[in-house]
CSV table of C-alpha atoms and ligand atoms in Angstrom, one decimal:
chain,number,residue,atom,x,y,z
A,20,UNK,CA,25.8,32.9,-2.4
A,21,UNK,CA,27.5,31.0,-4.9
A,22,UNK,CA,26.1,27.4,-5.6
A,23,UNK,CA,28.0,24.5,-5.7
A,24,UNK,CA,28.0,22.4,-9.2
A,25,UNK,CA,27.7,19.0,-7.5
A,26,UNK,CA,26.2,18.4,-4.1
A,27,UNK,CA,24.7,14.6,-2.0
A,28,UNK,CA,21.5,13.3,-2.7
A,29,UNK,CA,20.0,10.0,-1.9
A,30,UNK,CA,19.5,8.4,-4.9
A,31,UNK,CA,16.8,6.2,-5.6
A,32,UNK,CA,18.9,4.0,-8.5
A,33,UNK,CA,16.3,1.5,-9.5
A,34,UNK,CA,14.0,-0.5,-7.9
A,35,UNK,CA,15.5,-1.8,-4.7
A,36,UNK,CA,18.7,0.0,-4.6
A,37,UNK,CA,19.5,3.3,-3.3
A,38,UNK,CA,22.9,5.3,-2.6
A,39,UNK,CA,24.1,8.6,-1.2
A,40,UNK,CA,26.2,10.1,-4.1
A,41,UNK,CA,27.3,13.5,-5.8
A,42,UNK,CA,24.6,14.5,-8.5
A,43,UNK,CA,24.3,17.8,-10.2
A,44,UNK,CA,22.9,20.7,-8.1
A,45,UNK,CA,19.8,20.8,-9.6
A,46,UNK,CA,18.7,24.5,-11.2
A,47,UNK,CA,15.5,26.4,-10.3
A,48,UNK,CA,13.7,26.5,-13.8
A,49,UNK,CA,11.0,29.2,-14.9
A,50,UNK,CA,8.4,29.5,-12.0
A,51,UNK,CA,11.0,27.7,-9.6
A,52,UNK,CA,12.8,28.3,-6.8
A,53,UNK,CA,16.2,26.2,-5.3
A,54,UNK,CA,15.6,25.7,-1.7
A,55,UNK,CA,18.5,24.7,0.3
A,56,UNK,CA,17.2,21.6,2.5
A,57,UNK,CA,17.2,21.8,6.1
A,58,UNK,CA,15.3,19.4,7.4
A,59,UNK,CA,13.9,16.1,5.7
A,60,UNK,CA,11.9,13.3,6.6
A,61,UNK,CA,11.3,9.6,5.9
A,62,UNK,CA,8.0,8.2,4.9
A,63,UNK,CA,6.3,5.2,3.8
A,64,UNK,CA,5.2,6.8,0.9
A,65,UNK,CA,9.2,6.3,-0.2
A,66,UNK,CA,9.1,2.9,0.5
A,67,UNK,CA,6.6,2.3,-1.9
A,68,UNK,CA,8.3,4.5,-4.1
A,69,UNK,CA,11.6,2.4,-3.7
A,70,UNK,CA,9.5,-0.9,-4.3
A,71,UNK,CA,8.6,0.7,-8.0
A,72,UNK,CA,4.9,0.5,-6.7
A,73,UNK,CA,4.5,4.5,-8.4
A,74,UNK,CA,4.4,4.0,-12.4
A,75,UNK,CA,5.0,7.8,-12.6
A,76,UNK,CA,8.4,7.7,-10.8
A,77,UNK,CA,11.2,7.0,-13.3
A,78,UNK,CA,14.7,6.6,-12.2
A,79,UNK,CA,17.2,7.1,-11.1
A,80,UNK,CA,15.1,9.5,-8.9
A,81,UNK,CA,16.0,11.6,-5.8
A,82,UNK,CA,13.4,10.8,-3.6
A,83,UNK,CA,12.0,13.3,-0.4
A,84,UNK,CA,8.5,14.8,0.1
A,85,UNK,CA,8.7,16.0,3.7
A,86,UNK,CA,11.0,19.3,4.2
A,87,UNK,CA,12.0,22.6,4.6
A,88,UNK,CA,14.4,24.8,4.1
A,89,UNK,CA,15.8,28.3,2.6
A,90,UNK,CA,15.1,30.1,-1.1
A,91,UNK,CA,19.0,30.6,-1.9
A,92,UNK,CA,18.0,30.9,-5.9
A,93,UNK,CA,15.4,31.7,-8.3
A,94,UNK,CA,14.2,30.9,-11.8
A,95,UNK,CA,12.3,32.8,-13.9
A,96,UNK,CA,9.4,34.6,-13.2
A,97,UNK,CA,9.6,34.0,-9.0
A,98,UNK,CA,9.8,36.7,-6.9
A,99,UNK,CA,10.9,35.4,-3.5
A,100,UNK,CA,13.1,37.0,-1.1
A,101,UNK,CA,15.9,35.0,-1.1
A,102,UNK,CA,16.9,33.2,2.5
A,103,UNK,CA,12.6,33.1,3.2
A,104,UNK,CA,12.4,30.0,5.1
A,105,UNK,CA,9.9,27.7,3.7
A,106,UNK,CA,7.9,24.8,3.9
A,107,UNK,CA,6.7,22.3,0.8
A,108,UNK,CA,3.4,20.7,0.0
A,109,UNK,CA,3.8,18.3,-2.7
A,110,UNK,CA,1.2,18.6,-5.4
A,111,UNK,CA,1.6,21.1,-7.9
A,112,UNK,CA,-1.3,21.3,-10.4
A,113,UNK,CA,-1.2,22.4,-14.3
A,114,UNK,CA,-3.3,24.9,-13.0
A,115,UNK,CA,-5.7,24.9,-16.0
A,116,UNK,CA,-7.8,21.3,-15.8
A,117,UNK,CA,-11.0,21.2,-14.5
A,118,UNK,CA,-9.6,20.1,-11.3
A,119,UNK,CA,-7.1,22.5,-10.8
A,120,UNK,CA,-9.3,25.1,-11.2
A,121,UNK,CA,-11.8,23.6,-8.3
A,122,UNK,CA,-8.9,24.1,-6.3
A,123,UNK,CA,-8.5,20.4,-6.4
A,124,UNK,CA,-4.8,20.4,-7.9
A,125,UNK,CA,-4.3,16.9,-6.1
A,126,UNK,CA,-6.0,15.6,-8.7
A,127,UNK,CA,-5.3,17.3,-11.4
A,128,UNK,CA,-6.2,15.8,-15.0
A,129,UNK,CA,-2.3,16.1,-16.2
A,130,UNK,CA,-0.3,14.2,-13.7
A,131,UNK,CA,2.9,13.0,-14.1
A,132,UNK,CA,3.1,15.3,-17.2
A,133,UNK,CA,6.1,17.9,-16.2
A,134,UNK,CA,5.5,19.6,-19.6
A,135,UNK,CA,1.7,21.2,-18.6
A,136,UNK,CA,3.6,22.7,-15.2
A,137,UNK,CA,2.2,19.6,-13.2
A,138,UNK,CA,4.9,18.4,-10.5
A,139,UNK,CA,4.7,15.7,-7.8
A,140,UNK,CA,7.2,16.6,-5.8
A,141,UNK,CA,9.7,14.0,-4.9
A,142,UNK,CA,7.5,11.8,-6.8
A,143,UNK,CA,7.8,12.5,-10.4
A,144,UNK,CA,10.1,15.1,-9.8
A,145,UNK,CA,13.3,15.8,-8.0
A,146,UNK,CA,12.7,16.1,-4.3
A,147,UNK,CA,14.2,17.1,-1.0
A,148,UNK,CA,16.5,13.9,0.6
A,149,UNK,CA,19.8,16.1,-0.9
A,150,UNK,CA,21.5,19.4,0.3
A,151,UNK,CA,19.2,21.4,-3.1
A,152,UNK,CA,15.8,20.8,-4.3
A,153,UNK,CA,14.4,23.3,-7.2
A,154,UNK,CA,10.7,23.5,-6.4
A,155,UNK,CA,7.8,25.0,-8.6
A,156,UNK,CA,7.2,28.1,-5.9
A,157,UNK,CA,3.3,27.1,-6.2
A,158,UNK,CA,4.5,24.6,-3.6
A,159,UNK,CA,6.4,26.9,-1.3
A,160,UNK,CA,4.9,28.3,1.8
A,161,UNK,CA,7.0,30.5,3.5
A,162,UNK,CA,7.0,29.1,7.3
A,163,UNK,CA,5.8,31.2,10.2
A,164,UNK,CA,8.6,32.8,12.6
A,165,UNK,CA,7.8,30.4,15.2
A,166,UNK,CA,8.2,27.6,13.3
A,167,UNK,CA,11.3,25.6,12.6
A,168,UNK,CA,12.7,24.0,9.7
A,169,UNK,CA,12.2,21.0,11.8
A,170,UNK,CA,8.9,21.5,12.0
A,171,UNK,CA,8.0,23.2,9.3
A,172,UNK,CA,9.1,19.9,7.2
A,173,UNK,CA,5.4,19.0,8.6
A,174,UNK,CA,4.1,20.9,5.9
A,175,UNK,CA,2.7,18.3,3.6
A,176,UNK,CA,1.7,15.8,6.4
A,177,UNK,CA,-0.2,18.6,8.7
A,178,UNK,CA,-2.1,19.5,5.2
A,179,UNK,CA,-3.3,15.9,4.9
A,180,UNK,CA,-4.4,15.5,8.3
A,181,UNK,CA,-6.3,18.4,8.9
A,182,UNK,CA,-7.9,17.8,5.3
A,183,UNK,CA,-9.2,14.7,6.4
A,184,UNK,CA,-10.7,16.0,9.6
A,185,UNK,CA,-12.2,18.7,6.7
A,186,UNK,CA,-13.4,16.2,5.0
A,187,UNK,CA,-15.0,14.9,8.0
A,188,UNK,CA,-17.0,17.9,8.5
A,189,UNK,CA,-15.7,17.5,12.6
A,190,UNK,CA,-18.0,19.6,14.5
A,191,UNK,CA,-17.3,20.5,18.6
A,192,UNK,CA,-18.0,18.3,21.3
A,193,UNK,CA,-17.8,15.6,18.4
A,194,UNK,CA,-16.5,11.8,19.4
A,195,UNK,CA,-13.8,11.4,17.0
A,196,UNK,CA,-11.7,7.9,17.1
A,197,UNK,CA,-8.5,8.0,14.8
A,198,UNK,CA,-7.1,4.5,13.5
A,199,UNK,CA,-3.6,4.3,13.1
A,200,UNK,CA,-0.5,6.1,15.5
A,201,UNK,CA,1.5,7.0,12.6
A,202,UNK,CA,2.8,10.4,12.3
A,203,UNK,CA,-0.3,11.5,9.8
A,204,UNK,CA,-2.9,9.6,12.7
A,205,UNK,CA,-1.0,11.4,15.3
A,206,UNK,CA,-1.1,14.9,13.6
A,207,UNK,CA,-5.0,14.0,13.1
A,208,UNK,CA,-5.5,13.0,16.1
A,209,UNK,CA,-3.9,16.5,17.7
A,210,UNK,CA,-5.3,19.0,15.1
A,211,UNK,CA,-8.9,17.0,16.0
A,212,UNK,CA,-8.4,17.8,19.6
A,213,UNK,CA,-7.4,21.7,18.4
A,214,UNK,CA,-10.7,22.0,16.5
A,215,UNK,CA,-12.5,21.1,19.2
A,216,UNK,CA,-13.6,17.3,19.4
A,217,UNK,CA,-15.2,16.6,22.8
A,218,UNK,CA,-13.2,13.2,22.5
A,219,UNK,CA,-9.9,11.3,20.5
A,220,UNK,CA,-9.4,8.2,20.6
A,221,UNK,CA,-6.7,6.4,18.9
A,222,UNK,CA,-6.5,3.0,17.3
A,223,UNK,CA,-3.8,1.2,16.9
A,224,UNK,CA,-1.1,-1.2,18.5
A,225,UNK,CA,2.0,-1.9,19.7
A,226,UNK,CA,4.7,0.3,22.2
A,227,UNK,CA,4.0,3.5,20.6
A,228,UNK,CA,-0.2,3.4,21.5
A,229,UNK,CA,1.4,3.9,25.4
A,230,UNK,CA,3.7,6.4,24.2
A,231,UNK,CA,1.5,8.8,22.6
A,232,UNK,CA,-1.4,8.6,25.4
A,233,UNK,CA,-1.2,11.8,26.1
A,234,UNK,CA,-2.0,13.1,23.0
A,235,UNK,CA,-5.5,11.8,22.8
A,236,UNK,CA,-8.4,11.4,25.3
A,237,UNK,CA,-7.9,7.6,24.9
A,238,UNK,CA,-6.2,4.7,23.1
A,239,UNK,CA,-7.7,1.1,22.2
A,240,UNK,CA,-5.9,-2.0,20.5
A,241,UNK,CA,-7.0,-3.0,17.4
A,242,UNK,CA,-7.6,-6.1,19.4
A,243,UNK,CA,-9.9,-4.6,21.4
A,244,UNK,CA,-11.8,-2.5,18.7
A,245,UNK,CA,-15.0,-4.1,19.1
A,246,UNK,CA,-15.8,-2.4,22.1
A,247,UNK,CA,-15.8,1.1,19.9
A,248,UNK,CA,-18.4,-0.5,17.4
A,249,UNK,CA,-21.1,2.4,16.4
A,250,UNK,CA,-19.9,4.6,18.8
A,251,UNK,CA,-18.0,7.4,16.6
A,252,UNK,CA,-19.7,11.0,15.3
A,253,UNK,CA,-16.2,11.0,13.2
A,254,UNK,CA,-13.5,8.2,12.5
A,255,UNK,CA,-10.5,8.7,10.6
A,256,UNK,CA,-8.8,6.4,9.4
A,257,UNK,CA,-4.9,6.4,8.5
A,258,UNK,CA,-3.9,3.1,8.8
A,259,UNK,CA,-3.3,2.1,5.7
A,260,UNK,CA,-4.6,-1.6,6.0
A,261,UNK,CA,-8.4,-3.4,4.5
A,262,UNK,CA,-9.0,-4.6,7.9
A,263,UNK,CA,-8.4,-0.9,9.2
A,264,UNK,CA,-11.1,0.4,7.0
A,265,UNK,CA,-13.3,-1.9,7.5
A,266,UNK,CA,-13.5,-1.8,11.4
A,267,UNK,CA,-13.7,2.1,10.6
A,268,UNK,CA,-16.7,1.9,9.0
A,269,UNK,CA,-18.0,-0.4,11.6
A,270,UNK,CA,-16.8,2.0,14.4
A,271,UNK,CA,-18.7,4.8,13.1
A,272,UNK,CA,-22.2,5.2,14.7
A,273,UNK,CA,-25.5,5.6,12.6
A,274,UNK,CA,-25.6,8.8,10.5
A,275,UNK,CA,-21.6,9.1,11.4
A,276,UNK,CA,-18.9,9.8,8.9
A,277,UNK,CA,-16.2,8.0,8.1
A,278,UNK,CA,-13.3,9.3,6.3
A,279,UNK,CA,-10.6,6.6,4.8
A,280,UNK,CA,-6.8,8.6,4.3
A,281,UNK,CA,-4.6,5.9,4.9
A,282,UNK,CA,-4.9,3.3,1.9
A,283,UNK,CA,-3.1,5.2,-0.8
A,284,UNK,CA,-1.5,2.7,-2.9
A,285,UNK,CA,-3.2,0.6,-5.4
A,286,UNK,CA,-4.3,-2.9,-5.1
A,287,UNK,CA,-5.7,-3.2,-1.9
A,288,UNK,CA,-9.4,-4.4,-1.3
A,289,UNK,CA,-12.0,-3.4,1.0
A,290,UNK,CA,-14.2,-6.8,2.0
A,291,UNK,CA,-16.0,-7.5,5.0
A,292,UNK,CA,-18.6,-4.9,5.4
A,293,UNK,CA,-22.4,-5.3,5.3
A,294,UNK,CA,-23.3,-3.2,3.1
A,295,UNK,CA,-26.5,-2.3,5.3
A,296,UNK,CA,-23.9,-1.0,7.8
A,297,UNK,CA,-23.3,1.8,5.1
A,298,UNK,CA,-26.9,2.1,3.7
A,299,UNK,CA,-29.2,1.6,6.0
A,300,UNK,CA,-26.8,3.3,8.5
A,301,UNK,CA,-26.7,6.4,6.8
A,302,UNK,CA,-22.9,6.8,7.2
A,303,UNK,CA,-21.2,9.0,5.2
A,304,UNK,CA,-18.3,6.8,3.7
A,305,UNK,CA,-15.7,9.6,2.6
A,306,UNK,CA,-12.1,8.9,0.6
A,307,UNK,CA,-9.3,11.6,1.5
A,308,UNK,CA,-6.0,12.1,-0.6
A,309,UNK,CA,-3.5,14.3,0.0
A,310,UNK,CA,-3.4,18.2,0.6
A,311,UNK,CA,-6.0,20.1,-1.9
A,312,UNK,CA,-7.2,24.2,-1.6
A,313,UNK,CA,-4.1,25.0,0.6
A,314,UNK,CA,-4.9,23.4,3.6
A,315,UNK,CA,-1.0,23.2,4.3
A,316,UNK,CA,-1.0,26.8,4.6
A,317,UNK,CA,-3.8,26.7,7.1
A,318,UNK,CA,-2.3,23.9,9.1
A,319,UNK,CA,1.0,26.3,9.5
A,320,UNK,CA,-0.7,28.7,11.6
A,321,UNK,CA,-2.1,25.9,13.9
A,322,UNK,CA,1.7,24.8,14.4
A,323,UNK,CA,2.6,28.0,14.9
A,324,UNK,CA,0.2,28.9,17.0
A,325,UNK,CA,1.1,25.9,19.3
A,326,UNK,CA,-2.3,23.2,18.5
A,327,UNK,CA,0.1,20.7,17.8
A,328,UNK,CA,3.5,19.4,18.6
A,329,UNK,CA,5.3,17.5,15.9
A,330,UNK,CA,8.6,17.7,17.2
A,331,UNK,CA,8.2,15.1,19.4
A,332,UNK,CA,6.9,12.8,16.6
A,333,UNK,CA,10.1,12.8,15.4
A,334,UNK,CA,12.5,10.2,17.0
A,335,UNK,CA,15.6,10.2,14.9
A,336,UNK,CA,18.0,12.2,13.7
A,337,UNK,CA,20.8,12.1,10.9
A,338,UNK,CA,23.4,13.4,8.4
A,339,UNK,CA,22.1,12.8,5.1
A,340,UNK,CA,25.1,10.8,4.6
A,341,UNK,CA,23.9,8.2,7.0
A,342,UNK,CA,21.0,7.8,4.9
A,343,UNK,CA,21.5,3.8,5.0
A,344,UNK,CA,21.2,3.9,9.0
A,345,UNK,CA,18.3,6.4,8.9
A,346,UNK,CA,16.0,4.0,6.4
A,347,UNK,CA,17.0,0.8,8.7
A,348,UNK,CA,15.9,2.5,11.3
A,349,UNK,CA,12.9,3.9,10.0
A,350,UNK,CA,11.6,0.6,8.1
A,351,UNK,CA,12.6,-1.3,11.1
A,352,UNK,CA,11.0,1.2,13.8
A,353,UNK,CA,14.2,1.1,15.6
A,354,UNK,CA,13.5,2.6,18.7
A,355,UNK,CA,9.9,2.8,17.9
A,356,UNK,CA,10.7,5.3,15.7
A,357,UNK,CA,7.9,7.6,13.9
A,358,UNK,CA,9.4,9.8,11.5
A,359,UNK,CA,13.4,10.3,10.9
A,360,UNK,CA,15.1,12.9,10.4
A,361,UNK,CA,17.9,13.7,8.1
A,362,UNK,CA,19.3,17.1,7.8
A,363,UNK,CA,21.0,18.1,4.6
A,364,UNK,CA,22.4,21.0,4.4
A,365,UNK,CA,25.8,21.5,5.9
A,366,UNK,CA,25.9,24.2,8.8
A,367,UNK,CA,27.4,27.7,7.4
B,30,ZN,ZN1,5.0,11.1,3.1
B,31,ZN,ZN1,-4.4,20.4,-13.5
C-alpha cells in the first residue's frame, strides 16, 4: 500500500497543551517496523507525561503506549510479513548493558539514549495516539488469532500485571488481595484468579469496586481495610498512592509478600510503617516496574486463551480526532470510565 506523507496524531505540544493535527508519517528506520494503529488507549502514565513529570520526554511528542495494530512497512533489517497484526510492549533495551542482557531491558543502563537502540515507546519516542507509529520490531508481538486489536492493545498492561503476580511468586490456593480497580489492578486481579489463587480480593473505592465484583472473590473499601490486616499470602498493589502501600504492607500476613507496582513516578514517600511489621514479620517487600523477560508475550496466550477479559475494562470509545472528549472523559472518569479508547486508523 502506498503511505500517506502526512497523517493525525495527538500531539503533546508542551507541557499542558495538546492538539490533534497533521504531522509527518513517521518512517520505520533500521530494525523498525510502521504499524498502522488500530486500537489505542489512554493512561495515566500520559497524564504524567503531559504534566512534564518524565525528564526524558522532549517535545513536541506524540504520545500513546497502549496499542495495536498492522505491519504495513518495514525498515531495514526486519523481516515481518506485512499486514501481521500485532501488539506493543514498551521497553526496548540497547540490548548490550548488563541489564539488557539479564533479560531485564526495563532497566536498561542506556535509557532515553535513542542512539544505543534504546526506545521507550511513546515515552521518549514516537508512539501510537496517531493513524502510524514506526516501532523497533523488538517491541512487536504478533497477536494471537483470537485476539483483537482491541484487545491486543492490552499488550503492555497484561505484561505488567502478570509480572507483578511473578514477582510475587503466587502459588495455588494462595489469599491474594489486589489494591487498586484500575485497569492494571483489574488485569492483576483476573490473571491472579487464572494462575490459581484460592482467593482475590480487591481494594479500592468508589462505583467501579460494585462494578467489577464479579471479577474477584471479594471487594473491600479502602475504608474498611483494617479488617484485611495480616491476612494476605500475596498483595499487590497498583494503586499508585503512599497510603496504598503502606496499608499493603500492613495487609500482608507474617512471612507474606508484598509487591508494590503502582507508585511509578518520582517523588512520592513511603511513611507510616513500623518497620518491625517488615523485619520482624518476615515479609518480603518487593518493587515491580513495568514488563521485563517477555512477559507480554506470555500474557497474550492467557488472553487468548480466554483467563481474562479486558474488553470490558474498556468503557469508551473514539475517533482519534475526538481526542479532546476522549482525555475529559478519561481524566474525569466520565461514566466511571477505565480505559478509553481511540481508534486511529481510518476503515479501508
Ligand atoms: Zn499506560
Ligand atoms: Zn541496555
Amino acid at each position: 500500500m502506498s503511505l500517506p506523507p502526512r497523517m493525525r496524531a495527538v500531539v503533546f505540544e508542551r507541557p499542558g497543551s495538546f492538539a490533534v493535527t497533521d504531522v509527518a508519517t513517521p518512517r520505520p528506520g533500521r530494525g523498525e517496523a510502521l504499524v498502522r494503529v488500530r486500537a489505542s488507549m489512554i493512561c495515566a502514565t500520559d497524564q504524567k507525561i503531559l504534566a512534564g513529570r518524565f525528564p526524558a520526554t522532549r517535545f513536541p511528542h506524540v504520545p500513546g503506549h497502549e496499542f495495536s495494530g498492522e505491519v504495513v512497512a518495514l525498515g531495514e533489517g526486519v523481516s515481518l510479513a506485512p499486514g501481521t497484526r500485532v501488539g506493543v510492549e514498551v521497553h526496548v533495551g540497547c540490548g548490550i548493558c548488563e541489564r539488557c542482557r539479564e533479560g531485564m531491558y526495563t532497566l536498561c543502563l542506556n535509557y532515553g539514549k535513542p542512539e544505543t537502540g534504546h526506545a521507550h515507546v511513546g515515552f521518549t519516542t514516537g508512539g501510537g495516539l496517531a493513524e502510524y507509529a514506526a516501532i523497533p520490531a523488538a517491541a512487536l508481538h504478533s497477536l494471537p488469532e483470537r485476539v483483537s486489536f482491541e484487545e491486543g492493545a492490552w499488550t503492555d498492561n497484561l505484561g505488567v500485571a502478570l509480572w507483578a503476580l511473578e514477582r510475587g511468586r503466587l502459588a495455588a490456593g494462595e489469599r491474594v488481595v489486589v489494591f487498586g480497580p484500575g485497569a492494571i489492578g483489574l488485569c492483576a486481579a483476573q490473571l491472579a484468579r487464572a494462575q490459581g489463587a484460592g482467593s482475590v480480593t480487591l481494594v479500592g473505592r468508589g462505583d467501579r469496586l460494585a462494578r467489577v465484583r464479579d471479577l474477584v472473590d471479594a471487594v473491600v473499601d479502602v475504608t474498611a481495610v483494617d479488617t484485611l490486616s495480616a491476612t494476605a499470602d500475596l498483595v499487590v498493589e497498583f494503586a499508585g498512592t503512599a497510603d496504598a502501600a503502606r496499608s499493603a504492607i500492613l495487609t500482608a500476613r507474617r512471612g507474606g509478600r508484598v509487591v508494590l507496582g503502582g507508585s511509578t513516578g518520582v517523588g512520592t514517600e513511603l511513611s507510616g510503617v513500623d518497620l518491625s511489621t517488615i523485619v520482624r514479620g518476615n515479609l518480603d517487600v518487593l518493587g515491580s516496574l513495568a514488563n521485563p523477560k517477555g512477559v507480554s508475550g506470555r500474557a497474550l496466550t492467557l488472553l487468548a486463551r480466554g483467563e481474562v477479559d479486558v474488553k470490558r475494562l474498556v468503557t469508551h470509545h473514539f475517533p482519534l480526532d475526538r481526542f479532546a472528549d476522549a482525555w475529559r472523559t478519561f481524566s474525569e472518569r466520565t461514566g466511571g470510565a477505565i480505559r478509553v479508547m481511540l481508534h486511529p486508523a481510518k476503515e479501508s
